[in-house]
mmCIF file of C-alpha atoms and ligand atoms in Angstrom:
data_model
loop_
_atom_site.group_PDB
_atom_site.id
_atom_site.type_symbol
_atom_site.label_atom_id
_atom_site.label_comp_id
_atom_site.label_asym_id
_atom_site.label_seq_id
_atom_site.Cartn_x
_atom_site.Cartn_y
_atom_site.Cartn_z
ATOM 1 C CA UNK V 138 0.000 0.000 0.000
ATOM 2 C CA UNK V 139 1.411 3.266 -0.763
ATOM 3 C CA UNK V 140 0.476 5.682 1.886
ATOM 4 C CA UNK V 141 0.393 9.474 0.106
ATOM 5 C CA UNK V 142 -2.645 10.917 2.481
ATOM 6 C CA UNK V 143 -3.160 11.508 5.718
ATOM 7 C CA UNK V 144 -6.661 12.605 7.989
ATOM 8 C CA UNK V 145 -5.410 13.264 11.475
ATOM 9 C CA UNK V 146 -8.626 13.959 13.655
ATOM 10 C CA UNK V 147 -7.621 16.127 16.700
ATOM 11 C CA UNK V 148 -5.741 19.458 16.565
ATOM 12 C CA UNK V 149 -4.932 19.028 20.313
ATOM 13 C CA UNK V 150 -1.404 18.456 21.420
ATOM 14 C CA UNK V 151 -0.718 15.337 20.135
ATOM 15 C CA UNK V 152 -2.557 15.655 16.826
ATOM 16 C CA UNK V 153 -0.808 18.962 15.875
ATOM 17 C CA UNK V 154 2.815 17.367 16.460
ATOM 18 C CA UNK V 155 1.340 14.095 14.816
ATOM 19 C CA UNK V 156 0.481 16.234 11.519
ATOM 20 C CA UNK V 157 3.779 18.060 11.520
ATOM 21 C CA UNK V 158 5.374 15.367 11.106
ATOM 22 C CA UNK V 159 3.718 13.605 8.406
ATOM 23 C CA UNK V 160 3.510 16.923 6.804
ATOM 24 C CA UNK V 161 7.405 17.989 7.362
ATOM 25 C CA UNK V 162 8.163 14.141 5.769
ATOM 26 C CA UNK V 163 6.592 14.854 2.243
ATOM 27 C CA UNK V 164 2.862 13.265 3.431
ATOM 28 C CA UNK V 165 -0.434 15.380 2.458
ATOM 29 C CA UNK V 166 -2.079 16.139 5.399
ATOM 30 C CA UNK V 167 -6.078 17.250 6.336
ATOM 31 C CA UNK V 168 -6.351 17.982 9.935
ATOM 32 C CA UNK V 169 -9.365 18.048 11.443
ATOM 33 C CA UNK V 170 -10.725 19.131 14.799
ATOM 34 C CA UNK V 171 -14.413 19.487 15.943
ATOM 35 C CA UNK V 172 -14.039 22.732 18.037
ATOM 36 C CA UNK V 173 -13.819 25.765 15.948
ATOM 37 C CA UNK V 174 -11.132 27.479 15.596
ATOM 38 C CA UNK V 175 -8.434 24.660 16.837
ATOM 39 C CA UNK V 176 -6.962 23.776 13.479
ATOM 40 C CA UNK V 177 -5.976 27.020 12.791
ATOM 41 C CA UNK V 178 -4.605 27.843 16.369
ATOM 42 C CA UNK V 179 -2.382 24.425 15.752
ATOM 43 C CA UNK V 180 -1.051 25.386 12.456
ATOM 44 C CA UNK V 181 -0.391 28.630 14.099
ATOM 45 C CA UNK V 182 1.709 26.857 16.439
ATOM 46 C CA UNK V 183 3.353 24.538 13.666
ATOM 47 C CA UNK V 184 4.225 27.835 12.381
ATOM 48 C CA UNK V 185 5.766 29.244 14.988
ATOM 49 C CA UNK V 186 7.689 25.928 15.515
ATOM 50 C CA UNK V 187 8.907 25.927 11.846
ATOM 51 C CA UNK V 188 10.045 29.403 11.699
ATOM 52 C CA UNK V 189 12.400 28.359 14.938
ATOM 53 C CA UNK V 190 13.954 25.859 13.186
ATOM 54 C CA UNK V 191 14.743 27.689 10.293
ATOM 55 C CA UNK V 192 16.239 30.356 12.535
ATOM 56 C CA UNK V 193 18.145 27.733 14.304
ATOM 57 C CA UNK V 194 19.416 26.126 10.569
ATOM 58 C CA UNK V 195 17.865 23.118 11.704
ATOM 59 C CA UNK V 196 15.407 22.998 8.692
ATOM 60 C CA UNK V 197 15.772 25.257 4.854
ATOM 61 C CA UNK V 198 13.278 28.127 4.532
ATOM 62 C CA UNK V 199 12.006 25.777 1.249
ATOM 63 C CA UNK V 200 11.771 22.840 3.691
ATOM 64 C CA UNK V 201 9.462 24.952 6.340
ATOM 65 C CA UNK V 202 7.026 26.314 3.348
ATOM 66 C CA UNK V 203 6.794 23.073 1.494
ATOM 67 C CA UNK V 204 5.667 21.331 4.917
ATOM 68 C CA UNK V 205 3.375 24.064 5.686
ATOM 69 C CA UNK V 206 1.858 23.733 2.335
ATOM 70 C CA UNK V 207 1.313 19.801 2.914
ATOM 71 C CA UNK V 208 -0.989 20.614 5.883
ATOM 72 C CA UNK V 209 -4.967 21.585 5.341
ATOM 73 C CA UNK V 210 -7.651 22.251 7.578
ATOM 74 C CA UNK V 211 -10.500 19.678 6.826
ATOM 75 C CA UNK V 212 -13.670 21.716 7.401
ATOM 76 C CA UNK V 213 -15.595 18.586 6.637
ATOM 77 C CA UNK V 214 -15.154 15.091 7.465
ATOM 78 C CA UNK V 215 -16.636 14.240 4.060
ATOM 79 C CA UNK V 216 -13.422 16.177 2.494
ATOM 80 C CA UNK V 217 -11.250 12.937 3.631
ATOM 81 C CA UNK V 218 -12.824 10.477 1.006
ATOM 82 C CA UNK V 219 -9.256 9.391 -0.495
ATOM 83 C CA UNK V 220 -7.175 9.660 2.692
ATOM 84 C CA UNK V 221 -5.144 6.231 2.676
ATOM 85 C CA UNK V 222 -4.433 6.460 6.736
ATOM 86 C CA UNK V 223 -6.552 7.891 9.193
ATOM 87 C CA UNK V 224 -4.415 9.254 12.559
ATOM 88 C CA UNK V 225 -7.249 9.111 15.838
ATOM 89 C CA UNK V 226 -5.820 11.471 18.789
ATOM 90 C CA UNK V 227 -9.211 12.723 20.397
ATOM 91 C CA UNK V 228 -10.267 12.439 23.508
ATOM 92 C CA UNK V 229 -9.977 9.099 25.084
ATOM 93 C CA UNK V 230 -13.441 7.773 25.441
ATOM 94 C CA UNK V 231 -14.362 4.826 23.878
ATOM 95 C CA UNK V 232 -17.827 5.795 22.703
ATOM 96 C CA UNK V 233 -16.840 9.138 21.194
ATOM 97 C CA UNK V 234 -13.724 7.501 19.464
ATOM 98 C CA UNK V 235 -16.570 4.174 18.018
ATOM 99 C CA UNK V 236 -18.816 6.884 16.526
ATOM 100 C CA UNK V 237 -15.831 8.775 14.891
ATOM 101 C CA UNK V 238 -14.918 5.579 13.753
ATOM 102 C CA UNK V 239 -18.454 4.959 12.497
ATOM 103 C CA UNK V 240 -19.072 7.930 10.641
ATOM 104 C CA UNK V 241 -15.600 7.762 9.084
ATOM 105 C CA UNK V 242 -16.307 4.510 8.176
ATOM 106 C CA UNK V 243 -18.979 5.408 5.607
ATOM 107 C CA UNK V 244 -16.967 8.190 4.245
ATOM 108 C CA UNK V 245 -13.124 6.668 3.613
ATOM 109 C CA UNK V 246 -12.513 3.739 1.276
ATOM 110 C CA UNK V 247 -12.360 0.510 2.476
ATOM 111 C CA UNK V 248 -8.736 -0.018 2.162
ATOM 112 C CA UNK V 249 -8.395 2.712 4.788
ATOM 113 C CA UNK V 250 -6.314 2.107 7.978
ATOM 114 C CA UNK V 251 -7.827 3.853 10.816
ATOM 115 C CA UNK V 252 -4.576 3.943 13.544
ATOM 116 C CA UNK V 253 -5.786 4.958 17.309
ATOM 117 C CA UNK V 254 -2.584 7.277 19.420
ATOM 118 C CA UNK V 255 -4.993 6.264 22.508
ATOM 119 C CA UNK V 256 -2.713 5.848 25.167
ATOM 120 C CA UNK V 257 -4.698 2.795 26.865
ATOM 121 C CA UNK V 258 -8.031 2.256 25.664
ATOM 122 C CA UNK V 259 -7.937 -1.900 24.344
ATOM 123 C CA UNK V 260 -7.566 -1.595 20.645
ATOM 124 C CA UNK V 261 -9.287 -4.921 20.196
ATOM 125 C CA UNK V 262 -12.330 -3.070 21.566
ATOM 126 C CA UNK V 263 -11.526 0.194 19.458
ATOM 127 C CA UNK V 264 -11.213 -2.216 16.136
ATOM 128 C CA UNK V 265 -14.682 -3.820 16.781
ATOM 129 C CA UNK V 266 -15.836 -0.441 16.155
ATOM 130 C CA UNK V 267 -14.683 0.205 12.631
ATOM 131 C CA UNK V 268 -15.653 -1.654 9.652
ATOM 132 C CA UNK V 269 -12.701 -3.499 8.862
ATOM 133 C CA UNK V 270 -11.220 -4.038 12.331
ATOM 134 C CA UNK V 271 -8.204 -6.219 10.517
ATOM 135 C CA UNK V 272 -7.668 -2.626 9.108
ATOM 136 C CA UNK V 273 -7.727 -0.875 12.324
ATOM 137 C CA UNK V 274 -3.790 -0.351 14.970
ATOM 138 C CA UNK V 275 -2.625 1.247 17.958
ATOM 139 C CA UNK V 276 -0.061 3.960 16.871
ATOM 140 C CA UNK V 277 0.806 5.552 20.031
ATOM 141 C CA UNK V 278 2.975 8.627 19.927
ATOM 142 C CA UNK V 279 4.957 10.207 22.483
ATOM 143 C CA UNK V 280 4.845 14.168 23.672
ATOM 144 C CA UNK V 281 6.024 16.578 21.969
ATOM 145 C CA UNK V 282 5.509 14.140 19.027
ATOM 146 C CA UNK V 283 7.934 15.926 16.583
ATOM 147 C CA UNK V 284 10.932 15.704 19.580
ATOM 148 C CA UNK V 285 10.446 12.297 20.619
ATOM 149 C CA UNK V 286 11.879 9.330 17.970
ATOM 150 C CA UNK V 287 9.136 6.394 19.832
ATOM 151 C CA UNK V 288 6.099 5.336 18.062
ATOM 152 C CA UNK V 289 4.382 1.973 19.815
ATOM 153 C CA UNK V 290 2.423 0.196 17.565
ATOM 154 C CA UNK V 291 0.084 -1.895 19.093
ATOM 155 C CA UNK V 292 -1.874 -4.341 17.543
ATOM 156 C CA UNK V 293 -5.489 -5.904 18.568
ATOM 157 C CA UNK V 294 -6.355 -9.451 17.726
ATOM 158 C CA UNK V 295 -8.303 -8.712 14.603
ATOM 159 C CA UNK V 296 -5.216 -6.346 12.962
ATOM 160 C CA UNK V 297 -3.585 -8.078 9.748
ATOM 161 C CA UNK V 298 -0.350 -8.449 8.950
ATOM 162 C CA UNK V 299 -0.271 -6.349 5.992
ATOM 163 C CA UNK V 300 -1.672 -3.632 8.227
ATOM 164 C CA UNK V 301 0.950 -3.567 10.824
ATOM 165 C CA UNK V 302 3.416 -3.582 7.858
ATOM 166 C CA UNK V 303 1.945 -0.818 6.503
ATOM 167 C CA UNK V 304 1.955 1.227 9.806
ATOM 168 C CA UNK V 305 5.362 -0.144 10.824
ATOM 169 C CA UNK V 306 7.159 1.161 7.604
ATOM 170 C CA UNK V 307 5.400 4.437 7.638
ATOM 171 C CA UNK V 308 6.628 5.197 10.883
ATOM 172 C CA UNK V 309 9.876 4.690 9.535
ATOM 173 C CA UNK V 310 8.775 7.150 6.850
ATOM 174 C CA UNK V 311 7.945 10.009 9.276
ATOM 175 C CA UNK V 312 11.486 9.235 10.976
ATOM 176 C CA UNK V 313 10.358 7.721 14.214
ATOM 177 C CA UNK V 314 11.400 4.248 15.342
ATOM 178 C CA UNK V 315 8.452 1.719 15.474
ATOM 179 C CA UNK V 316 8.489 -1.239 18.433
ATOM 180 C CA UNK V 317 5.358 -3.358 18.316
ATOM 181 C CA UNK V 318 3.307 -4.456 21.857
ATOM 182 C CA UNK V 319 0.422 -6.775 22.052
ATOM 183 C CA UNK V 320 -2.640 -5.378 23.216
ATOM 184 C CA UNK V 321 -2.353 -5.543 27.394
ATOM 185 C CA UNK V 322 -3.852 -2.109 29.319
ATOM 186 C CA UNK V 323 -1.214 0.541 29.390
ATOM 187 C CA UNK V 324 0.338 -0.993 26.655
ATOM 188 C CA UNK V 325 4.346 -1.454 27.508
ATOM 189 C CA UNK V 326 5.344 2.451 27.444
ATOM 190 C CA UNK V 327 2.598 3.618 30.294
ATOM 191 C CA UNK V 328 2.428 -0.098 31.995
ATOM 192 C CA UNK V 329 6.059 1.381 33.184
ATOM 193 C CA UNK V 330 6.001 4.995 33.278
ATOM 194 C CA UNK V 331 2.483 5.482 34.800
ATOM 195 C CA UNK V 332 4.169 3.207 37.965
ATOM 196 C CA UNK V 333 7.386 5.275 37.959
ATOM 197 C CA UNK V 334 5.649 8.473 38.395
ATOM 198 C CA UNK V 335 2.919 7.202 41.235
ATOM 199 C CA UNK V 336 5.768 5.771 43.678
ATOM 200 C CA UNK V 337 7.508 9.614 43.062
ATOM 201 C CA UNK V 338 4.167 11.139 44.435
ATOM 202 C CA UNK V 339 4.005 8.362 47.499
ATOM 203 C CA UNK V 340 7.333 9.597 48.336
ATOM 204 C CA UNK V 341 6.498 13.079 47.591
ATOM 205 C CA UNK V 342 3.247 12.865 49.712
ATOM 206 C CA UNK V 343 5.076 10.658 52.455
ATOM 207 C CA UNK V 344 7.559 13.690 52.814
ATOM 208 C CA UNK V 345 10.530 11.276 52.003
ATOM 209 C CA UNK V 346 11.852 14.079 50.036
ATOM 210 C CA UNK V 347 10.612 17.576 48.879
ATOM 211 C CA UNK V 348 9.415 17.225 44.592
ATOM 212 C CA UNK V 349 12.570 19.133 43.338
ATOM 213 C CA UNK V 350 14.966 16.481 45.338
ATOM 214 C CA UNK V 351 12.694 13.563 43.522
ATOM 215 C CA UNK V 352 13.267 14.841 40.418
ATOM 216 C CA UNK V 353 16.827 15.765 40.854
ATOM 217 C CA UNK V 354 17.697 12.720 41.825
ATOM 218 C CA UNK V 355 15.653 10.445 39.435
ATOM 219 C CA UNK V 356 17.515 12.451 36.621
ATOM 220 C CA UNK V 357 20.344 12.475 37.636
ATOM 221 C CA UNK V 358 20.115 8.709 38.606
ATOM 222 C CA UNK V 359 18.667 7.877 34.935
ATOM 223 C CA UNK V 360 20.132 10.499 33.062
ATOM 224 C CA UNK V 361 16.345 11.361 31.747
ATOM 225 C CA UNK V 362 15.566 14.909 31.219
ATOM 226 C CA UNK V 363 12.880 15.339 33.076
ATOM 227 C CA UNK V 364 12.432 13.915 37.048
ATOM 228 C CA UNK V 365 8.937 12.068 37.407
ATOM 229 C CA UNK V 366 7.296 14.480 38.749
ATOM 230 C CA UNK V 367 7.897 17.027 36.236
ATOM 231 C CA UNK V 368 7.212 14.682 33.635
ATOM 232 C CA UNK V 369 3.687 14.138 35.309
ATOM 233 C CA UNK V 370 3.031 17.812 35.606
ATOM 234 C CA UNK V 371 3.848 17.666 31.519
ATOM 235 C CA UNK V 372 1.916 15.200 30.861
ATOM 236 C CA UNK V 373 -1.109 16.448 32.892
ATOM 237 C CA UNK V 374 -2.596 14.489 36.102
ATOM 238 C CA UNK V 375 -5.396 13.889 35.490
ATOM 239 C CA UNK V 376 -3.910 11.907 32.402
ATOM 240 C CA UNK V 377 -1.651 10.089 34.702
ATOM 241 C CA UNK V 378 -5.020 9.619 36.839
ATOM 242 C CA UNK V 379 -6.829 7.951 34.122
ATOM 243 C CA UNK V 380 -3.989 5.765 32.832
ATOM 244 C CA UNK V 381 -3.533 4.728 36.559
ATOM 245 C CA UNK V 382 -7.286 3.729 36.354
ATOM 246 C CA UNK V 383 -7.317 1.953 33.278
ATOM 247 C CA UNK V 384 -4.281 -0.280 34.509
ATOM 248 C CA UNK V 385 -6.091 -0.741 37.572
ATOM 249 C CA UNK V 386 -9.248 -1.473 36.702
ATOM 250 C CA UNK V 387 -7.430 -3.911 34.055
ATOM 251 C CA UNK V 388 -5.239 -5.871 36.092
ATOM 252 C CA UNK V 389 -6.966 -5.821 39.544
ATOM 253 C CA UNK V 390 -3.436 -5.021 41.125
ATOM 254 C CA UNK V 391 -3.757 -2.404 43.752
ATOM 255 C CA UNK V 392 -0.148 -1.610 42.825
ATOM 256 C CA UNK V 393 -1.523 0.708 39.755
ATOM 257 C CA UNK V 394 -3.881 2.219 42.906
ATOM 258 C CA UNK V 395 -3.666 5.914 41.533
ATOM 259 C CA UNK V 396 -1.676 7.700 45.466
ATOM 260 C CA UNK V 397 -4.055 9.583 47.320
ATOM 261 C CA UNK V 398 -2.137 12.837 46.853
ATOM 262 C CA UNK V 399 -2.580 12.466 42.982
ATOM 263 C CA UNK V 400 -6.479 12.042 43.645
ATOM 264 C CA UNK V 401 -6.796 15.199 45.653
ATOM 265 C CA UNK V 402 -4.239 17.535 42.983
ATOM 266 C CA UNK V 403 -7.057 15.853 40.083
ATOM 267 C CA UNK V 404 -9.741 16.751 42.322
ATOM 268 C CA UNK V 405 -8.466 20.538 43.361
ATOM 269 C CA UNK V 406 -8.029 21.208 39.606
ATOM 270 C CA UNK V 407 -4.317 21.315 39.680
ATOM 271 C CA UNK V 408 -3.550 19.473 36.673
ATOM 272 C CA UNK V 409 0.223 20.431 35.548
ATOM 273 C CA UNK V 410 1.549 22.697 33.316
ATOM 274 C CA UNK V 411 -1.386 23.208 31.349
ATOM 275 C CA UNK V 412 -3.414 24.394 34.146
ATOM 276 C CA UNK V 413 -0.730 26.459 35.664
ATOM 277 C CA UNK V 414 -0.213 24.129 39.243
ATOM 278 C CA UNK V 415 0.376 20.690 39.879
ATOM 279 C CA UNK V 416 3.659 19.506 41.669
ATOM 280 C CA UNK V 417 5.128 22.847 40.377
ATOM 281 C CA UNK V 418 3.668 26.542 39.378
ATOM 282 C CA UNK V 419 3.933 27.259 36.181
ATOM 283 C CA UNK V 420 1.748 31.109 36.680
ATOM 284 C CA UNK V 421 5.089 33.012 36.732
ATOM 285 C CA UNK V 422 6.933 31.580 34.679
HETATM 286 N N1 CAA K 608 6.666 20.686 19.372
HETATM 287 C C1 CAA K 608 7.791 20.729 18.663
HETATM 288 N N2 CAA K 608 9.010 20.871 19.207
HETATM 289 C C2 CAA K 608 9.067 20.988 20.543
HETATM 290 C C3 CAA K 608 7.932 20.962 21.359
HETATM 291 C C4 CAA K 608 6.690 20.792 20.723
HETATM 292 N N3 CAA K 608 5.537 20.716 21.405
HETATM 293 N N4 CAA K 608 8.318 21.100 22.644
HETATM 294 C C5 CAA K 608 9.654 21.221 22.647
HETATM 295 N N5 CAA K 608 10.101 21.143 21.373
HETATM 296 C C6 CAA K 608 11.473 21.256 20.925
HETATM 297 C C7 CAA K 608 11.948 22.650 21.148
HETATM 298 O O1 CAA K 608 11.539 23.479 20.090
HETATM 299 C C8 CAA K 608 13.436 22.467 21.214
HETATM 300 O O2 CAA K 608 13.989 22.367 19.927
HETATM 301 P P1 CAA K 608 15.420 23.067 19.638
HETATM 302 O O3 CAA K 608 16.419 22.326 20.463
HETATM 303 O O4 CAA K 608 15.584 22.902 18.184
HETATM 304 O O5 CAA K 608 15.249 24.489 20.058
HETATM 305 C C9 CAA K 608 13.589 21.085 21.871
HETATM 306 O O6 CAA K 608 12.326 20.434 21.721
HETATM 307 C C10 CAA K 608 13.927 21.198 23.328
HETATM 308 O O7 CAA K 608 12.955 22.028 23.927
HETATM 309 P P2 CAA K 608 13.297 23.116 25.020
HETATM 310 O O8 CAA K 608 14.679 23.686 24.768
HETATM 311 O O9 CAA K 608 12.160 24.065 25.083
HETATM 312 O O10 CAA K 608 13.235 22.346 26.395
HETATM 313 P P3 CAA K 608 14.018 21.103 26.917
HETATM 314 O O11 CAA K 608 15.404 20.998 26.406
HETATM 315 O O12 CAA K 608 13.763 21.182 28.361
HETATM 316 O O13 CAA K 608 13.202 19.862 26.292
HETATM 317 C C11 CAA K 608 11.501 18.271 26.219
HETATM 318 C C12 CAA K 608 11.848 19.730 26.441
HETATM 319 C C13 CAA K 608 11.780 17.883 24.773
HETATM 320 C C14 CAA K 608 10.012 18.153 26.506
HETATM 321 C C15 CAA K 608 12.367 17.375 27.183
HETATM 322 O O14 CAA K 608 12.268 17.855 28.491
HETATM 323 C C16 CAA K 608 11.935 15.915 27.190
HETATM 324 O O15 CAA K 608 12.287 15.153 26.299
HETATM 325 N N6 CAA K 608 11.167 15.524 28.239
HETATM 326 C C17 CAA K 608 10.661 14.164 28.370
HETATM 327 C C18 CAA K 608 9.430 14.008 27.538
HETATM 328 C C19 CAA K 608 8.788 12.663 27.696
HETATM 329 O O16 CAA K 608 9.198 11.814 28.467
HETATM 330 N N7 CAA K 608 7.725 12.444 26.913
HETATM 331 C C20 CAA K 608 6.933 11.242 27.011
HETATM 332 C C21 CAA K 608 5.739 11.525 27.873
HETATM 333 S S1 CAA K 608 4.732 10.094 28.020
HETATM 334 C C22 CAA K 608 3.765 10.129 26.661
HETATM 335 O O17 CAA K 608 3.773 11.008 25.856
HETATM 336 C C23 CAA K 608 2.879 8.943 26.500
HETATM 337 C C24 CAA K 608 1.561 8.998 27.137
HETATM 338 O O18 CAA K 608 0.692 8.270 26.683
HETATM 339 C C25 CAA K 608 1.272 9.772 28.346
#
């Protein structure tokens, strides 16, 4: 299959960086977003992102326009009628994603692969949603999308072979490095880092060490750049929350038990960076 377009539904976070960089690889692009307004605040920001890098040398002023030009707002879902690959990063409920799948399903062809970025939901359950669930994969990508070089592919027990081929070498196409994981809740990447980050807030909220000193010393111990707690702030908590949930609820181990102190920062509204509070503040800066 020769993969030339592109839908990505969602303009959020992970669907803007997701259509950079299909679009900055050569890929036609339609983006899509139900609010008003949010495709053109992301290719704003895509923008804005570009123009650094051109600054910085890091990309040719002819490189920057010509991936600009590859990106389109999709006013429509009907517009996407010849996409070859549909890219799902909406919100991460099962019955809005099944009716997006539904409605797509009557308007893309039928050798269109509809791949999920849901960061836990069971694609086995997501495929029995679309109507060719053999054509339907996990392609989970990790934040900020066009930084990070991961893409986990997961695949549910109806996805082909030919599928996962075709999502596996396009990943390679959009310069990321694809490593496939059977369908298990949290998948591999947030089976391990949703874990990491929960015993950081136990020890945060059993005052075994203030949050900078976490941090500090989990980067400095694993030479990551960001200390768990940070990383959870960046990711947003009430994320972290729901992942927690999901594996929870999934494996009936209370060691996925979301830590009290994580509850109560959900429940107060202090959800990370995006929100302006969570471990750290983020107002001032
Ligand atoms: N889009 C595009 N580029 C971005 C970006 C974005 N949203 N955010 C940062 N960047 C780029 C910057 O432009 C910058 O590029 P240059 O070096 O060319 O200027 C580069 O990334 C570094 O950014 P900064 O200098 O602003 O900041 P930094 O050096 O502190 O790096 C970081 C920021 C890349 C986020 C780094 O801290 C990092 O890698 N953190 C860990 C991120 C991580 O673990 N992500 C996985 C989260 S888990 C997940 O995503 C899965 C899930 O399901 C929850």
């Amino acid at each position: 299959m020769d993969v030339k377009k592109v839908l990505v539904v969602g303009a959020g976070q992970m669907g803007g960086g997701i259509a950079q960089v299909f679009a900055q690889s050569g890929f036609e692009v339609l983006l899509y977003d139900s609010f008003e307004g949010a495709v053109e605040k992301k290719i704003d920001f895509i923008t804005s992102i570009l123009d650094k890098d051109v600054k910085k040398e890091k990309k040719t002023q002819e490189e920057r326009d010509k991936a600009l030009s590859n990106i389109k707002e999709c006013k429509e879902l009907s517009e996407a009628s010849d996409v070859d690959v549909v890219v799902e990063a909406i919100i991460e409920n099962l019955d809005t994603k099944g009716e997006l799948y539904k409605n797509l399903g009557e308007i893309v062809s039928d050798d269109c692969i509809m791949a999920s970025n849901t960061s836990s939901l069971p694609i086995t359950e997501l495929a029995s949603r679309y109507k060719n669930p053999e054509k339907f994969i996990g392609m989970h990508f990790m934040n900020p999308v066009p930084v990070m070089k991961l893409v986990e592919i997961i695949r549910g027990l109806q996805t082909s072979d030919e599928t996962y081929q075709v999502i596996h070498d396009l990943s390679e196409a959009i310069g990321k490095v694809p490593v496939v994981c059977n369908d298990v809740p949290g998948f591999i990447s947030n089976r391990v880092l949703q874990v990491y980050i929960n015993e950081a807030i136990s020890c945060l909220n059993e005052g075994v060490a203030s949050a900078e000193n976490i941090d500090t010393i989990m980067k400095l111990a694993t030479n990551n750049p960001m200390g768990p707690l940070e990383l959870a702030d960046f990711i947003g908590l009430d994320t972290v929350k729901y992942i927690l949930d999901v594996l929870y609820e999934g494996y009936g181990d209370p060691k996925y038990a979301p830590d009290p102190l994580l509850k109560n920062y959900v429940r107060a509204g202090w959800l990370g960076k995006k929100t302006g509070k969570g471990f750290y503040d983020y107002e001032n800066k």
